[in-house]
mmCIF file of C-alpha atoms in Angstrom:
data_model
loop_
_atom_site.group_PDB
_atom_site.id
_atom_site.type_symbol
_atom_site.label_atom_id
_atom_site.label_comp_id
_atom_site.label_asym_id
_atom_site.label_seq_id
_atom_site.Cartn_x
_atom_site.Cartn_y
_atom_site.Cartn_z
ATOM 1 C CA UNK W 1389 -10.349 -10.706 68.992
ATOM 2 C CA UNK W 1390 -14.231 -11.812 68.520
ATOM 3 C CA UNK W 1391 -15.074 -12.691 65.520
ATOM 4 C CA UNK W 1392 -17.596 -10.665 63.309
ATOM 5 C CA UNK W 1393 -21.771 -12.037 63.855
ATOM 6 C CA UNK W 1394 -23.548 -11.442 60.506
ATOM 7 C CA UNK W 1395 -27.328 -11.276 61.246
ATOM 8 C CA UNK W 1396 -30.045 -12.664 59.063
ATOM 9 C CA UNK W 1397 -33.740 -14.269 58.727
ATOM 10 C CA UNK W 1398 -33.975 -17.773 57.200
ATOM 11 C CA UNK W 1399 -37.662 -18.274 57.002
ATOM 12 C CA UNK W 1400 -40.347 -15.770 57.134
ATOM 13 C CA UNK W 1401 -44.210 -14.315 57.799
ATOM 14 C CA UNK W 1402 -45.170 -13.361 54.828
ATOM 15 C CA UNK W 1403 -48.374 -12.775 52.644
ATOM 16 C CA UNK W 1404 -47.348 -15.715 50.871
ATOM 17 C CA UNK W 1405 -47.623 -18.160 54.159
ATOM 18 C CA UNK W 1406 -43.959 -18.959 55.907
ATOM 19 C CA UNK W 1407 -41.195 -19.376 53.237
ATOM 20 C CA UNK W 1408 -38.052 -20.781 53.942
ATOM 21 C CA UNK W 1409 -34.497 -19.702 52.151
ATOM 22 C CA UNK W 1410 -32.690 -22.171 54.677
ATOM 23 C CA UNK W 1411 -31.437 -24.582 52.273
ATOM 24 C CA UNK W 1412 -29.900 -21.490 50.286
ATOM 25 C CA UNK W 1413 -27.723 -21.404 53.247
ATOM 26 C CA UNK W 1414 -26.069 -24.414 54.579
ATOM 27 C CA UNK W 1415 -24.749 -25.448 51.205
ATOM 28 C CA UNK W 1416 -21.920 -26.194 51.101
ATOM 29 C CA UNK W 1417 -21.323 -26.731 54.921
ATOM 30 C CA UNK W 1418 -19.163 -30.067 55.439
ATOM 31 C CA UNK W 1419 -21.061 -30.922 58.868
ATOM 32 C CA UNK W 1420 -24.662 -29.771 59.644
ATOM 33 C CA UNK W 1421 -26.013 -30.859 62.813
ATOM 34 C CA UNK W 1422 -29.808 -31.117 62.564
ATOM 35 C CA UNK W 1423 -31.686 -30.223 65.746
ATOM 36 C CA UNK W 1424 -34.963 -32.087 66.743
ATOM 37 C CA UNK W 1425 -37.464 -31.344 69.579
ATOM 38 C CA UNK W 1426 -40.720 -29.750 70.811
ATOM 39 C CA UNK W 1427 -40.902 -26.126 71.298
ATOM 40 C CA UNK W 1428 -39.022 -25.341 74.815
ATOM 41 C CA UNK W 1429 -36.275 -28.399 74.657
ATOM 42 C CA UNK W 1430 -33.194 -25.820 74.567
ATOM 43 C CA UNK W 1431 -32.533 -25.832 70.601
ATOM 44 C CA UNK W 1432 -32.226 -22.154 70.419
ATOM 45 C CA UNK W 1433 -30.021 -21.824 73.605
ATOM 46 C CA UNK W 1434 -28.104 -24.549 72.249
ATOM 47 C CA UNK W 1435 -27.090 -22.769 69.071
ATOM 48 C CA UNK W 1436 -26.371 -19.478 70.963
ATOM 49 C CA UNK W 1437 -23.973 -21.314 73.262
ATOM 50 C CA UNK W 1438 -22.059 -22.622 70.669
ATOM 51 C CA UNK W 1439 -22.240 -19.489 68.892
ATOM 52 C CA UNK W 1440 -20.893 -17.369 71.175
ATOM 53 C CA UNK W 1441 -18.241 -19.863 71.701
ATOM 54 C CA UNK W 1442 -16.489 -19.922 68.736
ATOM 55 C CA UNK W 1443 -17.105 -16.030 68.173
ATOM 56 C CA UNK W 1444 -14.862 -15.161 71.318
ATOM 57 C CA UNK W 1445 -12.740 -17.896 69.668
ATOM 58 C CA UNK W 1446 -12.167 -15.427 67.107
ATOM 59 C CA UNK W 1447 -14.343 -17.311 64.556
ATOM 60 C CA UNK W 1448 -17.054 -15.194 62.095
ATOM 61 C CA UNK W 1449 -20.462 -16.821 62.859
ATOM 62 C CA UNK W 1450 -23.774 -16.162 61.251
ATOM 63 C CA UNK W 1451 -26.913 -16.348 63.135
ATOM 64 C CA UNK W 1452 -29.791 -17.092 61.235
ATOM 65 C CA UNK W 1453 -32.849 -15.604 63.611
ATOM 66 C CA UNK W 1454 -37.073 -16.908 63.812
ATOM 67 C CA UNK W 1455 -39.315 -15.087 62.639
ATOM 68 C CA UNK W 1456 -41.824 -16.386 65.414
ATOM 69 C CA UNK W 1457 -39.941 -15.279 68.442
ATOM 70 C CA UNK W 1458 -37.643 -12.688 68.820
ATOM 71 C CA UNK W 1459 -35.210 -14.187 71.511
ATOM 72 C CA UNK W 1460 -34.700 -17.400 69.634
ATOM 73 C CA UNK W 1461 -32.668 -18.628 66.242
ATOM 74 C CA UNK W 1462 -33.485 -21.209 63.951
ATOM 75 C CA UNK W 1463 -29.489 -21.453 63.380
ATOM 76 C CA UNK W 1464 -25.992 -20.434 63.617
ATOM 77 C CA UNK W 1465 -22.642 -21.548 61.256
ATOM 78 C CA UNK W 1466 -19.477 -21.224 61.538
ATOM 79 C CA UNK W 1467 -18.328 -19.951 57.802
ATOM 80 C CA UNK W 1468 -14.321 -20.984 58.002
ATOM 81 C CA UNK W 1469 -15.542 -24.847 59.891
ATOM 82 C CA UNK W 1470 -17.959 -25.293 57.219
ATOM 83 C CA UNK W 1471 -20.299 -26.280 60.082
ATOM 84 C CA UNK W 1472 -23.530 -25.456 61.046
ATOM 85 C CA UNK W 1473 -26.682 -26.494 63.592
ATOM 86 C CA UNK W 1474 -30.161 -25.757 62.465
ATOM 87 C CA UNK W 1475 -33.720 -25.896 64.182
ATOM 88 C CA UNK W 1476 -35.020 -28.509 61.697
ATOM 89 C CA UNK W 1477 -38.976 -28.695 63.206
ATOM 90 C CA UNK W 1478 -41.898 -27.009 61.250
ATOM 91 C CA UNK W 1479 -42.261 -25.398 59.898
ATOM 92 C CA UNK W 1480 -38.845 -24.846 58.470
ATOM 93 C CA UNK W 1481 -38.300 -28.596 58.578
ATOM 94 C CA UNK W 1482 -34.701 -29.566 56.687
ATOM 95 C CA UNK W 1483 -34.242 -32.713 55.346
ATOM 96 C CA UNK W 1484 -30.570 -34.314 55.072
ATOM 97 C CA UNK W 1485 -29.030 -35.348 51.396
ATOM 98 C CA UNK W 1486 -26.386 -37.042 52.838
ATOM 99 C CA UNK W 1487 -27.015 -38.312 56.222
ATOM 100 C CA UNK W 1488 -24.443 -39.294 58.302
ATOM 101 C CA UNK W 1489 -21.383 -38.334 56.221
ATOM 102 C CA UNK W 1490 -22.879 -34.286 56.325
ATOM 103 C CA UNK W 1491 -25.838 -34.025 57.976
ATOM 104 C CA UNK W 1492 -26.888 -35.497 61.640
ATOM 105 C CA UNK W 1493 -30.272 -35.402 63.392
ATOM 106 C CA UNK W 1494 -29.883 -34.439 67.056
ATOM 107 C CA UNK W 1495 -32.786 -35.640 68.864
ATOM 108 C CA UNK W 1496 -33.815 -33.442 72.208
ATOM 109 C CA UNK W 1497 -37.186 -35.461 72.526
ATOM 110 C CA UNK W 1498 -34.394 -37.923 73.862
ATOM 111 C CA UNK W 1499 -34.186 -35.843 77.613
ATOM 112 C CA UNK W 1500 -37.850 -35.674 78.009
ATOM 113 C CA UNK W 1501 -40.095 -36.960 80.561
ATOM 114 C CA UNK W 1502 -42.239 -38.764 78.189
ATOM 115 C CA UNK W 1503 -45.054 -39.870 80.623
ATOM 116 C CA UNK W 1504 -45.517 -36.359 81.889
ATOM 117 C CA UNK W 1505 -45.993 -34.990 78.338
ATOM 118 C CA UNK W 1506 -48.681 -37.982 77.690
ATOM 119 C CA UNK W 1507 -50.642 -36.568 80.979
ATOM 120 C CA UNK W 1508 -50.658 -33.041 79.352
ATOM 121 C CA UNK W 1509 -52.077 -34.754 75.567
ATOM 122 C CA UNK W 1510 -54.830 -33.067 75.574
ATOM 123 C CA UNK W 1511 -53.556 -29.368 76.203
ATOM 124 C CA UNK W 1512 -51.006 -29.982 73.729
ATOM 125 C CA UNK W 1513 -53.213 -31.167 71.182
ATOM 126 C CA UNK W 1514 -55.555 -27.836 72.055
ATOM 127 C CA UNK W 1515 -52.720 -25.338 72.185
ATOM 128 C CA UNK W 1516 -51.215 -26.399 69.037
ATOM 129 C CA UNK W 1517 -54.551 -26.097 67.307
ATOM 130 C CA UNK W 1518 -54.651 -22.607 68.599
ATOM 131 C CA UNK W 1519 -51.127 -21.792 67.167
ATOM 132 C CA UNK W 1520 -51.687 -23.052 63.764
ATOM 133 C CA UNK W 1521 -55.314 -20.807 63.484
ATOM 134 C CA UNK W 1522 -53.430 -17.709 64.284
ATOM 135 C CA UNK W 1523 -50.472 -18.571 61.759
ATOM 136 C CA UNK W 1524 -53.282 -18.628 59.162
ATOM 137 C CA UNK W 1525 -55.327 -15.763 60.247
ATOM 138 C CA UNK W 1526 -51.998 -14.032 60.705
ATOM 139 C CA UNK W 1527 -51.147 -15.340 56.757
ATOM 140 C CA UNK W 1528 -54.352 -14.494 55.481
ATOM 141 C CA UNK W 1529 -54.165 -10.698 56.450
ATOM 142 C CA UNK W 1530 -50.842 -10.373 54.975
ATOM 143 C CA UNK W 1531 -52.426 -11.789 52.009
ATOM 144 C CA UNK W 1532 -55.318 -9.227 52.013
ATOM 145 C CA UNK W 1533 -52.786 -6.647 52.521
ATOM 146 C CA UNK W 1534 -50.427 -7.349 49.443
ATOM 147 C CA UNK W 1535 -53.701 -7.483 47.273
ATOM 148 C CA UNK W 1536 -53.903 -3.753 48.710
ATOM 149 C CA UNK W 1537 -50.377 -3.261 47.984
ATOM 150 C CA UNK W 1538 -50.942 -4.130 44.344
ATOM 151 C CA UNK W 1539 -53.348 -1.289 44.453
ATOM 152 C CA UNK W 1540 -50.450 0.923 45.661
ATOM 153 C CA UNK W 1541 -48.528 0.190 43.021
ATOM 154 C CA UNK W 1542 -50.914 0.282 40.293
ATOM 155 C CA UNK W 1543 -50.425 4.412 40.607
ATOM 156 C CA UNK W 1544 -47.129 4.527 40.354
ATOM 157 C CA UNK W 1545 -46.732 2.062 37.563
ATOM 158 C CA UNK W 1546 -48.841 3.837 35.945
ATOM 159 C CA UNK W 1547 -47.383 6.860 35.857
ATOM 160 C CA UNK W 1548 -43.463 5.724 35.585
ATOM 161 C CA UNK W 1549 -41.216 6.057 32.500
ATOM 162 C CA UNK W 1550 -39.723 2.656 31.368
ATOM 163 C CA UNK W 1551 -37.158 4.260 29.175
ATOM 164 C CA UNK W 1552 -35.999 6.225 32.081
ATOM 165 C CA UNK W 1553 -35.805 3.407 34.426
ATOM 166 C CA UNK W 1554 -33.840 1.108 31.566
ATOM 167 C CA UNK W 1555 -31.338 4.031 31.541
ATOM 168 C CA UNK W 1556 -31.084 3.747 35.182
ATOM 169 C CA UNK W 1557 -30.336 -0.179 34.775
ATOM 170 C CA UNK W 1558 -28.224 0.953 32.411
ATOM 171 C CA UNK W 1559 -25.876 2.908 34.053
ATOM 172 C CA UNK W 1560 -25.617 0.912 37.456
ATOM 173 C CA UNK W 1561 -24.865 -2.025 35.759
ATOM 174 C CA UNK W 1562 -21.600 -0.198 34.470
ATOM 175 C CA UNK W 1563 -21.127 1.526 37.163
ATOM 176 C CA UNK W 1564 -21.028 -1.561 39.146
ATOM 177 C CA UNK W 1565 -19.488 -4.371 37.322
ATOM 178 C CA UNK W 1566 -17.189 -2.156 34.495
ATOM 179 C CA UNK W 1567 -15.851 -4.453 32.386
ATOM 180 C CA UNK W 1568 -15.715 -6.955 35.149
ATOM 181 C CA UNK W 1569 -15.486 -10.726 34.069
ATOM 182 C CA UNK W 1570 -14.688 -13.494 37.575
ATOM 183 C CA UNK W 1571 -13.583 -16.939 36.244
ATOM 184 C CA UNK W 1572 -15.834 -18.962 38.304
ATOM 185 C CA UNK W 1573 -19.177 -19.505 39.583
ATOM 186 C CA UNK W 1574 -20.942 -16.876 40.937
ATOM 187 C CA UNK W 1575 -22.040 -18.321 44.908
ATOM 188 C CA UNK W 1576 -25.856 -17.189 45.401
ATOM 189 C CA UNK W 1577 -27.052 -17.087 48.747
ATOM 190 C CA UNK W 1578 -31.008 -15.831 49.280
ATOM 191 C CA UNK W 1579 -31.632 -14.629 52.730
ATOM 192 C CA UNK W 1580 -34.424 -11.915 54.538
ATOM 193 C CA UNK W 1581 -32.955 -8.977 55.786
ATOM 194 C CA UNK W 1582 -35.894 -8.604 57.992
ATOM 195 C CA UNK W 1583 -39.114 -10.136 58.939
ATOM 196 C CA UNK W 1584 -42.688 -9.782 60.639
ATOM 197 C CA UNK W 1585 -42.145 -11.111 63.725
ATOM 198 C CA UNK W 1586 -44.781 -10.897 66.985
ATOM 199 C CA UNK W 1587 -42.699 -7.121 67.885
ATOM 200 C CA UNK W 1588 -43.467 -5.695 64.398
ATOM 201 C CA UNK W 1589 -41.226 -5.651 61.293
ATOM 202 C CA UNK W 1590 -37.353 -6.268 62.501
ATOM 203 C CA UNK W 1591 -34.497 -5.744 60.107
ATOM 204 C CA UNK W 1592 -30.968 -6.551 60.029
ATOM 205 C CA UNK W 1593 -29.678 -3.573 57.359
ATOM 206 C CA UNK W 1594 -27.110 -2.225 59.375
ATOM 207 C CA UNK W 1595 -25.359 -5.444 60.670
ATOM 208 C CA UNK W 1596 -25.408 -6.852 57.146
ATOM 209 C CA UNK W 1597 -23.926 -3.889 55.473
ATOM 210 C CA UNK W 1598 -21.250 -2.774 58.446
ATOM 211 C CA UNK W 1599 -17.796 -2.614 56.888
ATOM 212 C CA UNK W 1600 -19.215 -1.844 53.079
ATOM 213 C CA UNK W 1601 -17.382 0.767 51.228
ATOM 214 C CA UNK W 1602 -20.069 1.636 49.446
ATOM 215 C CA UNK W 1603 -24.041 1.393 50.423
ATOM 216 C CA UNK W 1604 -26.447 2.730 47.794
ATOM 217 C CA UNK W 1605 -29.897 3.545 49.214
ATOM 218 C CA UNK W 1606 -33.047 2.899 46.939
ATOM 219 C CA UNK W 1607 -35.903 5.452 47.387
ATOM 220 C CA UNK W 1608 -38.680 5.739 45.589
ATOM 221 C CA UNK W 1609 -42.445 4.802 46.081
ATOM 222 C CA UNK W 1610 -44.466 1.026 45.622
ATOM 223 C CA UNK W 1611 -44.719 0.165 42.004
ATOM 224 C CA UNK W 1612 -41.575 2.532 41.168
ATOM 225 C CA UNK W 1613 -39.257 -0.890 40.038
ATOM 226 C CA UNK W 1614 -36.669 -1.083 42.557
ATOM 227 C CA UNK W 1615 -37.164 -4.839 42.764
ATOM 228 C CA UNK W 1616 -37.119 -5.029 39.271
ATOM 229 C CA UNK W 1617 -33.701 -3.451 39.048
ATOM 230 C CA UNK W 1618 -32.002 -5.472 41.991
ATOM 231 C CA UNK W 1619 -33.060 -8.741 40.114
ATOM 232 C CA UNK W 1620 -31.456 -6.836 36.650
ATOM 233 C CA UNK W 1621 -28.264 -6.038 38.766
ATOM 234 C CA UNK W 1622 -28.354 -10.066 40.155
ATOM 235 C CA UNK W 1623 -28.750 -11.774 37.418
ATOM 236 C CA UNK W 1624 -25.579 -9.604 35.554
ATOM 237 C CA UNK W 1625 -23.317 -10.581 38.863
ATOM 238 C CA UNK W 1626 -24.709 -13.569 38.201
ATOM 239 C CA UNK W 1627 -23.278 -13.972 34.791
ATOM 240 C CA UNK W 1628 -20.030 -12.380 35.523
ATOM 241 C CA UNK W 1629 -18.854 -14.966 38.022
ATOM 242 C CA UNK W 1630 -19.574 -12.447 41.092
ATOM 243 C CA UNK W 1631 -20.594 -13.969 44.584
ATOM 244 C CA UNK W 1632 -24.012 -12.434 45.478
ATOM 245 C CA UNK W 1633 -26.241 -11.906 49.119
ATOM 246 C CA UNK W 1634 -29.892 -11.949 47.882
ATOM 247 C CA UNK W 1635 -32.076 -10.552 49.868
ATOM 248 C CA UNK W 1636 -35.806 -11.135 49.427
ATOM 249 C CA UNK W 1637 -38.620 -9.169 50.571
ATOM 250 C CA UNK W 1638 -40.270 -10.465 54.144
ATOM 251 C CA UNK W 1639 -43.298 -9.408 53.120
ATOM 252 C CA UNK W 1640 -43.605 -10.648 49.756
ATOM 253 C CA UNK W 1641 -40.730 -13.196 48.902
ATOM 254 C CA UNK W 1642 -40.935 -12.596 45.124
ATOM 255 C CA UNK W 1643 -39.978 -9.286 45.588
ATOM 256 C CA UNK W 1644 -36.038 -8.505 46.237
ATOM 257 C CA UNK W 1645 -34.620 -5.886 48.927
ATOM 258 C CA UNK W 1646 -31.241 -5.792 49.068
ATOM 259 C CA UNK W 1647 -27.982 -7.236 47.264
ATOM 260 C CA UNK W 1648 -24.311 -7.116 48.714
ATOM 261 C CA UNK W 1649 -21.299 -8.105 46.674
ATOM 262 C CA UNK W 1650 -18.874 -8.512 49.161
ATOM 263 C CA UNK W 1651 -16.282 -8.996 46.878
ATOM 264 C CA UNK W 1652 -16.824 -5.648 45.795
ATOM 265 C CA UNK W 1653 -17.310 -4.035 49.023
ATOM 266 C CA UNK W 1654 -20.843 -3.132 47.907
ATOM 267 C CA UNK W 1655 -24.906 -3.178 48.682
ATOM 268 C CA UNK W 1656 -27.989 -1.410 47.648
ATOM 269 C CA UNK W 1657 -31.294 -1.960 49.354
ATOM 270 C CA UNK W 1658 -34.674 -0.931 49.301
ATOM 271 C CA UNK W 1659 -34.555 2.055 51.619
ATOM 272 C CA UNK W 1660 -37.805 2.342 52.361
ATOM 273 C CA UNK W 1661 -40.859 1.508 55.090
ATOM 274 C CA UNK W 1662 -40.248 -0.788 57.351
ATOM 275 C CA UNK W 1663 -36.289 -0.579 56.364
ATOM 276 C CA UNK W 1664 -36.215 2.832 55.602
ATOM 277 C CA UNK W 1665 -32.805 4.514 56.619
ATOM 278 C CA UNK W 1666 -30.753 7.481 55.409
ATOM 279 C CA UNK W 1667 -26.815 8.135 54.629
ATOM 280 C CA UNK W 1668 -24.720 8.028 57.259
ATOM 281 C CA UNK W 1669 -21.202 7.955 56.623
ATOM 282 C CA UNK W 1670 -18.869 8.130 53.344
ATOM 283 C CA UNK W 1671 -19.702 6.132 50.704
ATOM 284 C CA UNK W 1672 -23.557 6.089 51.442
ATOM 285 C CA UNK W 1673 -25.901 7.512 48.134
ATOM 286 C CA UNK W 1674 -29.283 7.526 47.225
ATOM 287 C CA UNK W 1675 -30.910 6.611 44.232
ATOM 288 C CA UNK W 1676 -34.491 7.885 44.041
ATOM 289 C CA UNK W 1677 -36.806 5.831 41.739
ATOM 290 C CA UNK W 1678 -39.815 7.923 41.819
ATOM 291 C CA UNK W 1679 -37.410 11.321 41.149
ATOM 292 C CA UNK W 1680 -35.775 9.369 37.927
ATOM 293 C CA UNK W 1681 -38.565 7.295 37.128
ATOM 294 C CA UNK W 1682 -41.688 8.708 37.726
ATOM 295 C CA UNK W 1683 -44.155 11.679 36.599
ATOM 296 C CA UNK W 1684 -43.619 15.149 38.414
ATOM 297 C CA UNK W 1685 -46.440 15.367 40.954
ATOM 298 C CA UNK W 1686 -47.721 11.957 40.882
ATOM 299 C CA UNK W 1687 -48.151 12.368 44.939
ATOM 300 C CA UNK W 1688 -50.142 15.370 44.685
ATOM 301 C CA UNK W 1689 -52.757 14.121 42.177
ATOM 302 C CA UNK W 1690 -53.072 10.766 43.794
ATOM 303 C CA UNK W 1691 -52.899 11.986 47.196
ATOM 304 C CA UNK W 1692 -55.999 11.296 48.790
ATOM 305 C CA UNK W 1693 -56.130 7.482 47.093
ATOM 306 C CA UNK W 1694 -53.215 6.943 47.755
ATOM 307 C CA UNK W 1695 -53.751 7.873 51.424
ATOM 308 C CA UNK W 1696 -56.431 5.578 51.623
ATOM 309 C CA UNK W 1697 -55.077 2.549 50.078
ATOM 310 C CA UNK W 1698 -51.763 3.622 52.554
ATOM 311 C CA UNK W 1699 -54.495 3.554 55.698
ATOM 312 C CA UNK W 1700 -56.013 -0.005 54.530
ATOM 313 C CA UNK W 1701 -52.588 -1.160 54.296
ATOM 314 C CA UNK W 1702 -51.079 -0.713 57.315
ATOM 315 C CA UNK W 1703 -54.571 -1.254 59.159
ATOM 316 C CA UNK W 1704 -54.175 -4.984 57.721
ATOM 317 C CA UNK W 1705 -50.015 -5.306 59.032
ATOM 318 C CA UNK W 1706 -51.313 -4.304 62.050
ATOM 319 C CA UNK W 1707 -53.745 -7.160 62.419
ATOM 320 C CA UNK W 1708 -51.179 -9.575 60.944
ATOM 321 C CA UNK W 1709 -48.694 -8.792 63.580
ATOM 322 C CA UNK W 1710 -51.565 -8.830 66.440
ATOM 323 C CA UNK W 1711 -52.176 -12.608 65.343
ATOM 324 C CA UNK W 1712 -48.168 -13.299 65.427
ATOM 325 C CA UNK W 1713 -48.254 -11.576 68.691
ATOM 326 C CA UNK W 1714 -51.183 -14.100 69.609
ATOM 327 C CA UNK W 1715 -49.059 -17.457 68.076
ATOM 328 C CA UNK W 1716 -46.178 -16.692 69.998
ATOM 329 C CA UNK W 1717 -48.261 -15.789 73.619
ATOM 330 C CA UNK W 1718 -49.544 -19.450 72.691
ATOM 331 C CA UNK W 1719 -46.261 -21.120 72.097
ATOM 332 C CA UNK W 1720 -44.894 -19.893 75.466
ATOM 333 C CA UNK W 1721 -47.697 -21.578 77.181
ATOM 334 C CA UNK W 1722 -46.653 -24.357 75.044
ATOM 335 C CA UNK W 1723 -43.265 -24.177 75.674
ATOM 336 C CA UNK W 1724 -43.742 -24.302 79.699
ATOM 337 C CA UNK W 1725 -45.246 -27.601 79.302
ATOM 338 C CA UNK W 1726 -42.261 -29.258 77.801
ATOM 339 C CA UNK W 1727 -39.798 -27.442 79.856
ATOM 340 C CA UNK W 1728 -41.421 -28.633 82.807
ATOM 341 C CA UNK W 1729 -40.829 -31.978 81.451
ATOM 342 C CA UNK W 1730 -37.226 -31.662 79.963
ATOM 343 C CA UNK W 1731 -33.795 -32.818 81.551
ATOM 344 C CA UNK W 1732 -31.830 -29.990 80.632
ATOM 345 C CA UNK W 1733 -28.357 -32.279 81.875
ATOM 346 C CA UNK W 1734 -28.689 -34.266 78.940
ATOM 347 C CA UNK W 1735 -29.649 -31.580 76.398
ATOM 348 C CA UNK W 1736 -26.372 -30.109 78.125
ATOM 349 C CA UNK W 1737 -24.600 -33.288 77.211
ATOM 350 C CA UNK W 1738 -25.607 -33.325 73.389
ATOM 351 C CA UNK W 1739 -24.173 -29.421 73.562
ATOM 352 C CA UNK W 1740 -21.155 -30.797 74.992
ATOM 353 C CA UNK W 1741 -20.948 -33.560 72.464
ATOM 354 C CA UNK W 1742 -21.761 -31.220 69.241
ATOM 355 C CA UNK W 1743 -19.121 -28.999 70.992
ATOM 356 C CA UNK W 1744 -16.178 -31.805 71.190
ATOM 357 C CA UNK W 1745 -16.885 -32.885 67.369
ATOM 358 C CA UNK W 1746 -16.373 -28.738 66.451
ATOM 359 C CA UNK W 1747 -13.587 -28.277 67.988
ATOM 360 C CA UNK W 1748 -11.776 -31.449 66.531
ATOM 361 C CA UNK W 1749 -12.968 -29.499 63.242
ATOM 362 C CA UNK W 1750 -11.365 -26.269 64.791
ATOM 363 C CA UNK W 1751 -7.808 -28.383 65.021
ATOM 364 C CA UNK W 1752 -8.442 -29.330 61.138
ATOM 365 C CA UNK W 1753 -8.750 -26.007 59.848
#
């Protein structure tokens, strides 16, 4: 039987430039093969090769996906090998701590044409240029429209009960953990559930939480502390020895979305815009902070401000995702340059060679 494929984002567009949670990730991994090479030298195909492999193998694999390009990953692992491959170029660049005995650089630049590259210099040179401006155009509109967003939630906070919220703290924290007390570390992991990427916002909510026996489904409006309370319910897991999924916000990284304790066969998420998604089979509930939390007809008074401020908003996620759109058309044009000067036999030889050292790991375990 295939094995399970757990879905995630490692790095991120957000209004905060790209932030990387990769290293969050591959810790303790045993043997982490670090990929190097332009864009177009067969990293991402690599990794979804190997992937698939050892999924019809049976084995569980996580894919970690880019937020720059829908069709491509920035890494997969193989959870019960302790092994993974990463994309380790900018701008999620990954540095080894113990080269050679753990880590490995895997250098694709090795199967290129070199000379033909040097004759295409200067359209490199340009087209990279081009890339980088619409990263930071693209950046700087997600900045201007979390500045707005802070606007957004300046009306709700304004109008939201603090006592009321506590309670709610309160009583999920004892609903969720009891009198529960692990003796050992809690393991952290900080992921995205989703991303801007050149398509639009892309989640993975549904992979991530398939096989839960309980999903709890935050509602509620900007401002109305459901980040707030996911960081209270972390930080108690945290203390009580429970293993925890963070997942931050891929629009603001500060901000949380979701946590699953697996252990506990549980998640709760930010059920909102752009992730916004509704019960759907036993064990599913929603939690609504702006019905607990906030003043009785909050909408209605604020409506037509906070229509506005809603308008400006999405006007500026629009442009942001227009400029990621642009990046991306760029990088392709990029990318045919070096594929026109790749051997693709010997990038198929390093697969084969990554592949030979797995599977003497696969005879270990």
């Amino acid at each position: 039987m295939a094995g399970k494929i757990l879905n995630y984002f490692g790095g991120g567009n957000t209004a905060r430039g790209f932030y990387s949670l990769f290293e969050s990730n591959l810790q303790g991994l045993e043997r982490l093969f670090i990929l190097k090479g332009g864009p177009g030298t067969g990293k991402s195909s690599l990794m979804k090769a190997i992937g698939a492999e050892w999924a019809e193998k049976g084995y569980d694999i996580e894919y970690i996906h880019c937020s720059s390009d829908n069709n491509s990953i920035d890494g997969v692992i193989i959870p019960a090998l302790k092994v993974g491959i990463v994309d380790g170029t900018a701008p999620h660049v990954i540095e080894p701590k113990t080269p050679g005995a753990i880590e490995e650089y895997v250098n694709l630049g090795e199967a290129w044409n070199r000379e033909a590259l040097t004759e295409q210099k200067d359209d490199i040179t340009r087209i990279n240029q081009q890339v980088s401006l619409s990263f930071e155009t693209a950046y700087s509109r997600l900045a201007e429209a979390l500045k707005i967003h802070d606007k957004w939630e300046k009306v709700y906070i304004e109008n939201m009960d603090f006592t009321k919220a506590d309670q709610l703290k309160r009583q999920l924290l004892k609903k969720f953990f009891g009198n529960m007390h692990l003796n050992k570390s809690s393991d952290i992991k900080h992921r995205f559930l989703g991303a801007a990427t050149p398509l639009g916002a892309v989640d993975f909510v549904q992979n991530l939480t398939e096989g839960l026996s309980k999903r709890y489904f935050l509602k509620g409006r900007a401002g109305t502390g459901k980040s707030t309370l996911l960081r209270a319910l972390a930080a108690e897991a945290e203390e009580r020895g429970i293993d925890i999924e963070i997942y931050h916000c891929g629009f603001d990284p500060h901000s949380l979305d979701m946590l699953i304790f697996r252990e506990l066969g549980l998640a709760i998420f930010d059920s909102t815009s752009p992730h916004e998604y509704f019960p759907d089979r036993a064990g599913d509930e929603i939690i609504d902070t702006y019905e607990i939390t906030v003043t009785p007809g909050t909408d209605e008074i604020f409506a037509e401000q906070i229509s506005e401020i809603s308008g400006q908003y999405k006007a500026k996620m629009k442009e942001a995702i227009t400029y990621l759109a642009r990046a991306k058309a760029q990088r392709e044009a990029l990318e045919k340059i070096y594929i026109e000067a790749m051997d693709f036999t010997k990038v198929d030889q390093m697969r084969k060679n990554i592949r030979a050292e797995i599977l003497q790991l696969t005879e270990k375990a």
